[in-house]
Short mmCIF file of the C-alpha atoms (twelve columns), coordinates in Angstrom:
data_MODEL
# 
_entry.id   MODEL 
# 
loop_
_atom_site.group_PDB 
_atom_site.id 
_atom_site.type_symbol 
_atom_site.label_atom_id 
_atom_site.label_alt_id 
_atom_site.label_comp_id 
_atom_site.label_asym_id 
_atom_site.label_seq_id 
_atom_site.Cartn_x 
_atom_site.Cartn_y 
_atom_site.Cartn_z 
_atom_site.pdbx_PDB_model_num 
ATOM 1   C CA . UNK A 1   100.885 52.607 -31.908 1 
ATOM 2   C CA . UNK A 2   100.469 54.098 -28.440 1 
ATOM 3   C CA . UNK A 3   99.378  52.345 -25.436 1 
ATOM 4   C CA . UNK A 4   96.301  54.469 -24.801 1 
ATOM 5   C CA . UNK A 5   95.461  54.325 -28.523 1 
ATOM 6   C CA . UNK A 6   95.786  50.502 -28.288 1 
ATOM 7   C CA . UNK A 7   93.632  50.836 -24.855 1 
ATOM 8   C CA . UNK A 8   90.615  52.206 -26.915 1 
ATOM 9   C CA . UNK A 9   90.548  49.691 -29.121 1 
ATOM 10  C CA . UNK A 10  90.729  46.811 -26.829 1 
ATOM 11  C CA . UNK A 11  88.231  48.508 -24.501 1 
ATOM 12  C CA . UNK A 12  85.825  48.907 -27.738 1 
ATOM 13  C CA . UNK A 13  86.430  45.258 -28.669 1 
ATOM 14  C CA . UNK A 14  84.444  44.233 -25.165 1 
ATOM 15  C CA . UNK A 15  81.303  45.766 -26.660 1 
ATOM 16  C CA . UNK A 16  78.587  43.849 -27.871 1 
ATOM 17  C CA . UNK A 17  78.098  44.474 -32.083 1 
ATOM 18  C CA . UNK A 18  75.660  43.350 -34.229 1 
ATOM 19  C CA . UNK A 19  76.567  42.289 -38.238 1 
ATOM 20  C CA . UNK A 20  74.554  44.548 -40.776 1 
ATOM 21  C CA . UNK A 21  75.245  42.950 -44.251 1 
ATOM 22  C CA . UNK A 22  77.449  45.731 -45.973 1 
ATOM 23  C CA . UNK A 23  74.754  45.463 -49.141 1 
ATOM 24  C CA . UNK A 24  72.093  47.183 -47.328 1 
ATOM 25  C CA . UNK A 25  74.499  50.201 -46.923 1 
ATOM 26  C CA . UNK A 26  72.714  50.900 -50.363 1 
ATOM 27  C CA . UNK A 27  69.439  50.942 -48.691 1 
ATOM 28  C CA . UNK A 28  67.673  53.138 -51.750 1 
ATOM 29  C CA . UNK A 29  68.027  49.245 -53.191 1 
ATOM 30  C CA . UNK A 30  65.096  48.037 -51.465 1 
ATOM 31  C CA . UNK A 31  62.542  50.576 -52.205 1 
ATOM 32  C CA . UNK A 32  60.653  53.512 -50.868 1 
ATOM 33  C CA . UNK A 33  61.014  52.638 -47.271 1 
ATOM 34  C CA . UNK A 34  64.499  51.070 -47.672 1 
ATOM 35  C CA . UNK A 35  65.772  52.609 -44.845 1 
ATOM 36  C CA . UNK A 36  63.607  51.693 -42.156 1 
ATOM 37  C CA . UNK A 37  64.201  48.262 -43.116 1 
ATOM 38  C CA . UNK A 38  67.077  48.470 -42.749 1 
ATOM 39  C CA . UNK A 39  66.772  50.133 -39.230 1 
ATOM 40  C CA . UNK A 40  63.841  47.836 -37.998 1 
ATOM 41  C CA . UNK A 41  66.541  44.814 -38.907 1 
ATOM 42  C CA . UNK A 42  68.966  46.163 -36.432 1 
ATOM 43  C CA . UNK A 43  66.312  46.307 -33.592 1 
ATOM 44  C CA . UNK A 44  65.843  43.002 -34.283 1 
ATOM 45  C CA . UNK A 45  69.313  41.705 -34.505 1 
ATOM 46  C CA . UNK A 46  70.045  43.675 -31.339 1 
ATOM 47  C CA . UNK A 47  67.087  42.284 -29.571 1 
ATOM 48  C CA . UNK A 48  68.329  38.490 -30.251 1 
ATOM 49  C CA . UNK A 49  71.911  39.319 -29.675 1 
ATOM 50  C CA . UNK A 50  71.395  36.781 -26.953 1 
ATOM 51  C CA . UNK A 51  72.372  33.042 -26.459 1 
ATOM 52  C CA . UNK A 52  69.182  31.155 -28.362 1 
ATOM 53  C CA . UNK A 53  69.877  33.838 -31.102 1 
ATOM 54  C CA . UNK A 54  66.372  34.663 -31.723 1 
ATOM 55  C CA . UNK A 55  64.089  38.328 -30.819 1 
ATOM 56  C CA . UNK A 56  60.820  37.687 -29.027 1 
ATOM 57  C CA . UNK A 57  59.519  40.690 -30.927 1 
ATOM 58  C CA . UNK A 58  56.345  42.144 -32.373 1 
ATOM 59  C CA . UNK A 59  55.614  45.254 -34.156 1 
ATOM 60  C CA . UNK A 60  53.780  46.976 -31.067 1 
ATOM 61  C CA . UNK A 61  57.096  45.987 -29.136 1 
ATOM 62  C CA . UNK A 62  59.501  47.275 -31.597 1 
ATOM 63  C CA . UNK A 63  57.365  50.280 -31.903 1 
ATOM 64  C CA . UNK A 64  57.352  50.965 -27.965 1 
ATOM 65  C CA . UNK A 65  60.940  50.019 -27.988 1 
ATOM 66  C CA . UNK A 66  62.377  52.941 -30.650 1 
ATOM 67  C CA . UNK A 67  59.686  54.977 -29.156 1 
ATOM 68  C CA . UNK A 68  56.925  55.199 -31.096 1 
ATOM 69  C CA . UNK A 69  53.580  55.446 -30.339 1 
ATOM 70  C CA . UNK A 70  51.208  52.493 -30.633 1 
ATOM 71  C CA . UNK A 71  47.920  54.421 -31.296 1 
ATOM 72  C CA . UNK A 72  48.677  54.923 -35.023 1 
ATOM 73  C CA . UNK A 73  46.991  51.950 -37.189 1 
ATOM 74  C CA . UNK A 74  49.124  53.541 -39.886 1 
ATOM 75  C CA . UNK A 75  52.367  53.091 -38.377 1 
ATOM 76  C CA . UNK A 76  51.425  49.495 -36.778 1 
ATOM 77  C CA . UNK A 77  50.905  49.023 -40.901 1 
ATOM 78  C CA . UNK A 78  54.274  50.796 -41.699 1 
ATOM 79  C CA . UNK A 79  55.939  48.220 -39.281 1 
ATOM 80  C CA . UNK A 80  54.147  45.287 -40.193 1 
ATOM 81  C CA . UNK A 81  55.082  45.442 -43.938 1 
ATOM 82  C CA . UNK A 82  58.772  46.343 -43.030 1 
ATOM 83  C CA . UNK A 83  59.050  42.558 -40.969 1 
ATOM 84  C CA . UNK A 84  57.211  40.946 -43.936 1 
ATOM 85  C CA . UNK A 85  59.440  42.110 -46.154 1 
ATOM 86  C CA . UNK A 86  62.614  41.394 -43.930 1 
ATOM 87  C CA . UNK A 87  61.201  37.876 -44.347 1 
ATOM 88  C CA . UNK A 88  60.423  38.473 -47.786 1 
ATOM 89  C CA . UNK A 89  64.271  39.401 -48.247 1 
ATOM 90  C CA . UNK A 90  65.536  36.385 -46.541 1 
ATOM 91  C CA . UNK A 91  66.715  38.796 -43.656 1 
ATOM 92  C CA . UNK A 92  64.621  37.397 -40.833 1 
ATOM 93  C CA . UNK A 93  62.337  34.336 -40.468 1 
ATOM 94  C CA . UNK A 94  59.286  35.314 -38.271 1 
ATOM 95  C CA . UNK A 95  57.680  32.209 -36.676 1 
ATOM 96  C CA . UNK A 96  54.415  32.296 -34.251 1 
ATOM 97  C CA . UNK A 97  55.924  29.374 -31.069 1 
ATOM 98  C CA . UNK A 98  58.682  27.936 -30.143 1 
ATOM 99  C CA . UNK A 99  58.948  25.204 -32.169 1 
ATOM 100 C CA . UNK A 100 60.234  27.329 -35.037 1 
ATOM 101 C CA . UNK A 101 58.924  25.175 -37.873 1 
ATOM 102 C CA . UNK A 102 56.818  27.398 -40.153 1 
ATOM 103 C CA . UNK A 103 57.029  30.870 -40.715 1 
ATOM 104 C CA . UNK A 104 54.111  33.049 -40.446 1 
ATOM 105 C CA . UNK A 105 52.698  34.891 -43.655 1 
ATOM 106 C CA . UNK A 106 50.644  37.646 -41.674 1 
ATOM 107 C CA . UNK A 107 51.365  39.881 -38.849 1 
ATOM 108 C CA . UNK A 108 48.951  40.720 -35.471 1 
ATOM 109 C CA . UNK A 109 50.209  43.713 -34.410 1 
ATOM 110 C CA . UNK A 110 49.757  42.956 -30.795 1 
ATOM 111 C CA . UNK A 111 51.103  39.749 -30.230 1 
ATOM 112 C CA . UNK A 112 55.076  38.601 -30.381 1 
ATOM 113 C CA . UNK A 113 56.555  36.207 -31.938 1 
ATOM 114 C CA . UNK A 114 60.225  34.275 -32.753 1 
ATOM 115 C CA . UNK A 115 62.315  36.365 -34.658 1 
ATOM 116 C CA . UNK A 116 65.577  34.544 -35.854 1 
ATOM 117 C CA . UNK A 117 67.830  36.987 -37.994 1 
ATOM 118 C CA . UNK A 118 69.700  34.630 -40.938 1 
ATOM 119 C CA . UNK A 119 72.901  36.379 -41.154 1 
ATOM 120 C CA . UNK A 120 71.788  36.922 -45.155 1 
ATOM 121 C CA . UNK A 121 74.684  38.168 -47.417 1 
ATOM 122 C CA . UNK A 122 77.058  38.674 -44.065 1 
ATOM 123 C CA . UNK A 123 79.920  36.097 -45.835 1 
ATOM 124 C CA . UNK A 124 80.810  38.986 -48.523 1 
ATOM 125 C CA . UNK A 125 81.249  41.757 -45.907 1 
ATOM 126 C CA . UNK A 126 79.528  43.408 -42.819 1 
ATOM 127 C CA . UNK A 127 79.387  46.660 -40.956 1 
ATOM 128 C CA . UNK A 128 80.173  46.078 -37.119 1 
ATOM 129 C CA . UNK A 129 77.483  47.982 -35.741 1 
ATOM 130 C CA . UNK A 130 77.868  48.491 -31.878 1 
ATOM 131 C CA . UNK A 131 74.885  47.787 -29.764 1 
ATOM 132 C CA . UNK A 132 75.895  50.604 -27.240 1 
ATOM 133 C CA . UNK A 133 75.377  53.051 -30.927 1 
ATOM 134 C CA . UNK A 134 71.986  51.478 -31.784 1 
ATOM 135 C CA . UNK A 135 71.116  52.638 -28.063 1 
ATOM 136 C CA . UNK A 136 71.684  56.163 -28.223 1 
ATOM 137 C CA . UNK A 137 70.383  56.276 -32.201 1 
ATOM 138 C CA . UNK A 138 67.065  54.784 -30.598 1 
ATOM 139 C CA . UNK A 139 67.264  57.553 -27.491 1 
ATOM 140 C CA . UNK A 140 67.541  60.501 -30.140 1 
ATOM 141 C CA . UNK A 141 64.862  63.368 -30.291 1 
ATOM 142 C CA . UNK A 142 64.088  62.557 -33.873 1 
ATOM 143 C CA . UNK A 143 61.332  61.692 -36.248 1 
ATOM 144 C CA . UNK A 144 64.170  60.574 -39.016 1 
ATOM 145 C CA . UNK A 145 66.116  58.117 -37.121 1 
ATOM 146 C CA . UNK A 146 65.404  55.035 -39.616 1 
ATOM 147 C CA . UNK A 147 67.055  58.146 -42.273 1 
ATOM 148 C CA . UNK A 148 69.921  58.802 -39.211 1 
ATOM 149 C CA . UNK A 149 70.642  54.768 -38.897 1 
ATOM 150 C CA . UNK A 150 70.980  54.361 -42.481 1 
ATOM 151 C CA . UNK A 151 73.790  57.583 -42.426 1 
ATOM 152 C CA . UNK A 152 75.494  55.649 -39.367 1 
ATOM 153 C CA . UNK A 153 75.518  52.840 -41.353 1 
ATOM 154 C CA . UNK A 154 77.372  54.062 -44.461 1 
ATOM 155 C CA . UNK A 155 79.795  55.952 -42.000 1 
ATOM 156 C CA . UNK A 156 79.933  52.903 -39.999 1 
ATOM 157 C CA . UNK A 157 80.269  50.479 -42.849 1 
ATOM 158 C CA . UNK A 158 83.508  52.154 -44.467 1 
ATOM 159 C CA . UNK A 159 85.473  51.132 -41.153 1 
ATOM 160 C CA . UNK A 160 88.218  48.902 -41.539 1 
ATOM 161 C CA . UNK A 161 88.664  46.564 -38.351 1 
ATOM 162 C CA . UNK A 162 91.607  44.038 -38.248 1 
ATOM 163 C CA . UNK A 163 89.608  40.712 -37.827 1 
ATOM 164 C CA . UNK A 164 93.730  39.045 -36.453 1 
ATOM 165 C CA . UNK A 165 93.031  41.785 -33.561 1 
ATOM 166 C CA . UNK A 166 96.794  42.714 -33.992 1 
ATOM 167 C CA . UNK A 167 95.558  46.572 -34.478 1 
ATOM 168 C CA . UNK A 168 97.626  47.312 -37.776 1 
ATOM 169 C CA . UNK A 169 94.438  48.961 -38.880 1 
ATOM 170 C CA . UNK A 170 92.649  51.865 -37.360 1 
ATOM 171 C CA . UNK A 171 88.713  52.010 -37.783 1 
ATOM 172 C CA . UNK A 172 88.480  55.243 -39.481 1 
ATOM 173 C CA . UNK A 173 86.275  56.090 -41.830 1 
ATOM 174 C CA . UNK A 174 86.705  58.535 -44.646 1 
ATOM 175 C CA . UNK A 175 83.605  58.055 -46.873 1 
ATOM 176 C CA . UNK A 176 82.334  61.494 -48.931 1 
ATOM 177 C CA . UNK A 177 79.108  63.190 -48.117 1 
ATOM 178 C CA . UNK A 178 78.226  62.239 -51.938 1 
ATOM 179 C CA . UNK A 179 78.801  58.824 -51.423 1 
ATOM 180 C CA . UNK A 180 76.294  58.289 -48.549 1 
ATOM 181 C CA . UNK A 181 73.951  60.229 -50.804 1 
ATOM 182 C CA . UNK A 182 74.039  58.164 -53.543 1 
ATOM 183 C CA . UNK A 183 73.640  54.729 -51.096 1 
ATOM 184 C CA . UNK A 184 70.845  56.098 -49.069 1 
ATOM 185 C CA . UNK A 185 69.153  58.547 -51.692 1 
ATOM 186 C CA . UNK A 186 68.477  60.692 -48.752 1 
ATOM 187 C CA . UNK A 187 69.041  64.312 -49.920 1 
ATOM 188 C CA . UNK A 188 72.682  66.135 -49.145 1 
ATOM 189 C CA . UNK A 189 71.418  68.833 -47.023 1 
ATOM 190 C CA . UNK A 190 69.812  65.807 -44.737 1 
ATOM 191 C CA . UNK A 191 72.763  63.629 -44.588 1 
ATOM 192 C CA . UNK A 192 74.807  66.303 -43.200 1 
ATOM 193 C CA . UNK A 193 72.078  67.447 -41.076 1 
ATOM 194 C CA . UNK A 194 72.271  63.412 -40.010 1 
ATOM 195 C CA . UNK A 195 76.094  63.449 -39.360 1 
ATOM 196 C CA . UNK A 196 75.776  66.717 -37.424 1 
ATOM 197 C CA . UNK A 197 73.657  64.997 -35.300 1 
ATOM 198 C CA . UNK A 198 75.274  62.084 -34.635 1 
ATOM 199 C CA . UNK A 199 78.208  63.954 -33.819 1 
ATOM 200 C CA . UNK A 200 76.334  66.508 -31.528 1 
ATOM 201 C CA . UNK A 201 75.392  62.917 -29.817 1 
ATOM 202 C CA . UNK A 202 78.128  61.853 -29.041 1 
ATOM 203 C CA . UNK A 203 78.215  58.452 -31.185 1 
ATOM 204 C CA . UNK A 204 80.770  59.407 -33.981 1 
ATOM 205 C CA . UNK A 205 83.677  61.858 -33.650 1 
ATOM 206 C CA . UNK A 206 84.587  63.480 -36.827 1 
ATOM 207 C CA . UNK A 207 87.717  65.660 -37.953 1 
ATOM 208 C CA . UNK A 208 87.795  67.688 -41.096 1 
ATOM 209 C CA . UNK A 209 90.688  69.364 -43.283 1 
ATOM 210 C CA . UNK A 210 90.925  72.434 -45.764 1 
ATOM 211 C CA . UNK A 211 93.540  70.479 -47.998 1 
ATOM 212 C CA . UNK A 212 93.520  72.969 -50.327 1 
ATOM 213 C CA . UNK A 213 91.256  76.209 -51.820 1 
ATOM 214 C CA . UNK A 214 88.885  73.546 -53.448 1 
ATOM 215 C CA . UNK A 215 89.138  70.306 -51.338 1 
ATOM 216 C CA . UNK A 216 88.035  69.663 -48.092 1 
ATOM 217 C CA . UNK A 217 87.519  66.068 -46.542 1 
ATOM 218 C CA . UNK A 218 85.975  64.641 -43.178 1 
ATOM 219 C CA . UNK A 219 87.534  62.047 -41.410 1 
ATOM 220 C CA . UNK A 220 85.577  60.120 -38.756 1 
ATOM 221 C CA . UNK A 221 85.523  57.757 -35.810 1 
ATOM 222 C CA . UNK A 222 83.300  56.620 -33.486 1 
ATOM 223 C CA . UNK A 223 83.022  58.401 -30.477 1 
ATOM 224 C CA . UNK A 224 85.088  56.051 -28.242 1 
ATOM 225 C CA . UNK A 225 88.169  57.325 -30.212 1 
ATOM 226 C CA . UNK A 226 88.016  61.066 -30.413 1 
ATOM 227 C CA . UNK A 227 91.504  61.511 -28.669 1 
ATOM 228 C CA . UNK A 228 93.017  59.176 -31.688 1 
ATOM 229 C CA . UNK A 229 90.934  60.764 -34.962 1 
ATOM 230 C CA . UNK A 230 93.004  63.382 -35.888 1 
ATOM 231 C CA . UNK A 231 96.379  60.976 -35.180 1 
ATOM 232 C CA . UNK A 232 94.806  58.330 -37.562 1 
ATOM 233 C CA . UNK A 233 93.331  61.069 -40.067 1 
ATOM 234 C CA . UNK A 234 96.720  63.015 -40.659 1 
ATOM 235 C CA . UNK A 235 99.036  60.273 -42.711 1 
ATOM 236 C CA . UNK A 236 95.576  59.539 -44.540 1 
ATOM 237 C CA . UNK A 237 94.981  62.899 -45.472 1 
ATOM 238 C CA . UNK A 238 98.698  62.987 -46.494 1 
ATOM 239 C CA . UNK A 239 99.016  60.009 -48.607 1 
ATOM 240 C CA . UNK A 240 95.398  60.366 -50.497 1 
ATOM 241 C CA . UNK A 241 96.276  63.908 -51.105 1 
ATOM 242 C CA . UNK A 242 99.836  64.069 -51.747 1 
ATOM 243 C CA . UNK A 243 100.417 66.941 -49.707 1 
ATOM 244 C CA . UNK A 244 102.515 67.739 -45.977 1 
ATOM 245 C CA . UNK A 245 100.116 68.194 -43.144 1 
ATOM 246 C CA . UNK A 246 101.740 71.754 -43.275 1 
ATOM 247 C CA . UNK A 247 100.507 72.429 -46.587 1 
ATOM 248 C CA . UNK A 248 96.968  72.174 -45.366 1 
ATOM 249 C CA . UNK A 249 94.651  75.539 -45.660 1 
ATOM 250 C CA . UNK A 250 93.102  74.790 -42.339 1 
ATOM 251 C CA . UNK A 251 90.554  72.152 -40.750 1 
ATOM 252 C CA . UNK A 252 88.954  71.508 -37.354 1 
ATOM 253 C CA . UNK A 253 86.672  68.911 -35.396 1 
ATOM 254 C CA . UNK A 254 82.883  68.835 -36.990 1 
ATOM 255 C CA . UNK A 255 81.359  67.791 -39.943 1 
ATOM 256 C CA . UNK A 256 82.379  69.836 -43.171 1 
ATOM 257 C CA . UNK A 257 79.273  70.345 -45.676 1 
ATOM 258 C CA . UNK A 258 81.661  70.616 -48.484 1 
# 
């Protein structure tokens, strides 16, 4: 592996990352609003990615901080339920002081309170989501971004990263359009209009090839390795596929709808 490849990944292991259990990549699991469950427990693991390990979080907070306004009773309601049921889950525990002893059943929309996250289901696999990509997911001109997180997070969850930090893996992700359908149950024309964006953002880099006249396959990686995708992506493309880089009918950078 090449010294500036290797310099990417050491530079992207300084960044702080939050664990997302890898079950709640199949966010259409945990009901109609699945997916801003999911996103609402990122805010709040991000938010106590701290020393004491706890958010000092409300709902009007959250909603100010992912930009939301705070004059909608039936949004406040929207992000209300989502914390109770975080609790309900076993995700979070949401307690009104300090002392952390009992955990609230009810929710007053204006006040904060101690958020500790329980790491639920993390011991049989988690998606290393980057606080630095929760930023600029928050800063997006969108009114789907609990739809866009839970895209990222099926991208994001299908990376493989080497735990020993000897690099012998690359975190590239190669999960099918189809896939992320099925997990999310966001339609397909949406989840590409997701990945578009997230690529047009800047926060994942993806790579796509024409392997022959009826298959064509993205290959992605976050932003911070653009330079490296296509280096990774090639001997993929060629083992999963059988076929010489040469033999390809074409590809390019972008997200492929096919």
């Amino acid at each position: 592996m090449s010294t500036e490849t290797i310099s990417t990944t050491r530079q992207e292991r300084l960044e702080s990352f939050i664990m997302i259990s890898k079950s709640l990549m199949v966010s259409k699991n945990l009901g109609k609003n699945g997916e801003l469950d999911v996103y609402h427990l990122a805010i709040v693991k991000s938010l106590a990615n701290n020393f004491q390990g706890v958010a000092y979080t409300g709902v009007s907070h959250i909603m100010r901080f992912i930009g939301m306004s705070t004059e909608q009773n039936i949004t406040k309601t929207r992000t209300k339920d989502s914390l109770l049921r975080l609790q309900e889950m076993g995700h979070i525990g949401i307690f009104e002081d300090v002392t952390m002893e009992s955990m609230v059943s009810d929710l007053k929309p204006a006040n904060n309170y101690f958020i500790i996250p329980t790491g639920k289901d993390q011991e049989f696999g988690f998606a290393k989501v980057f606080y630095k990509d929760i930023q600029m997911i928050v800063a997006m001109k969108s009114d789907y971004k609990p739809k866009i997180f839970a895209t990222y997070l099926n991208v994001i969850g299908n990376m493989f990263y080497d735990s020993t930090g000897n690099n012998k893996n690359v975190p590239i992700s190669f999960i099918a359009i189809d896939t992320v359908v099925k997990n999310t149950g966001i339609n397909r024309r949406s989840v590409v209009e997701y990945l578009k964006a997230l690529f047009e953002e800047e926060i994942l880099f993806f790579i796509h090839f024409h392997i022959n006249n009826s298959i064509t396959k993205n290959y992605c990686t976050r932003w911070i390795h653009k330079e490296h995708t296509a280096e990774w992506a090639f001997p993929l493309a060629e083992f999963h596929y059988k076929t010489k880089r040469n033999k390809f009918k074409g590809g390019g950078k972008g997200v492929s709808e096919e």
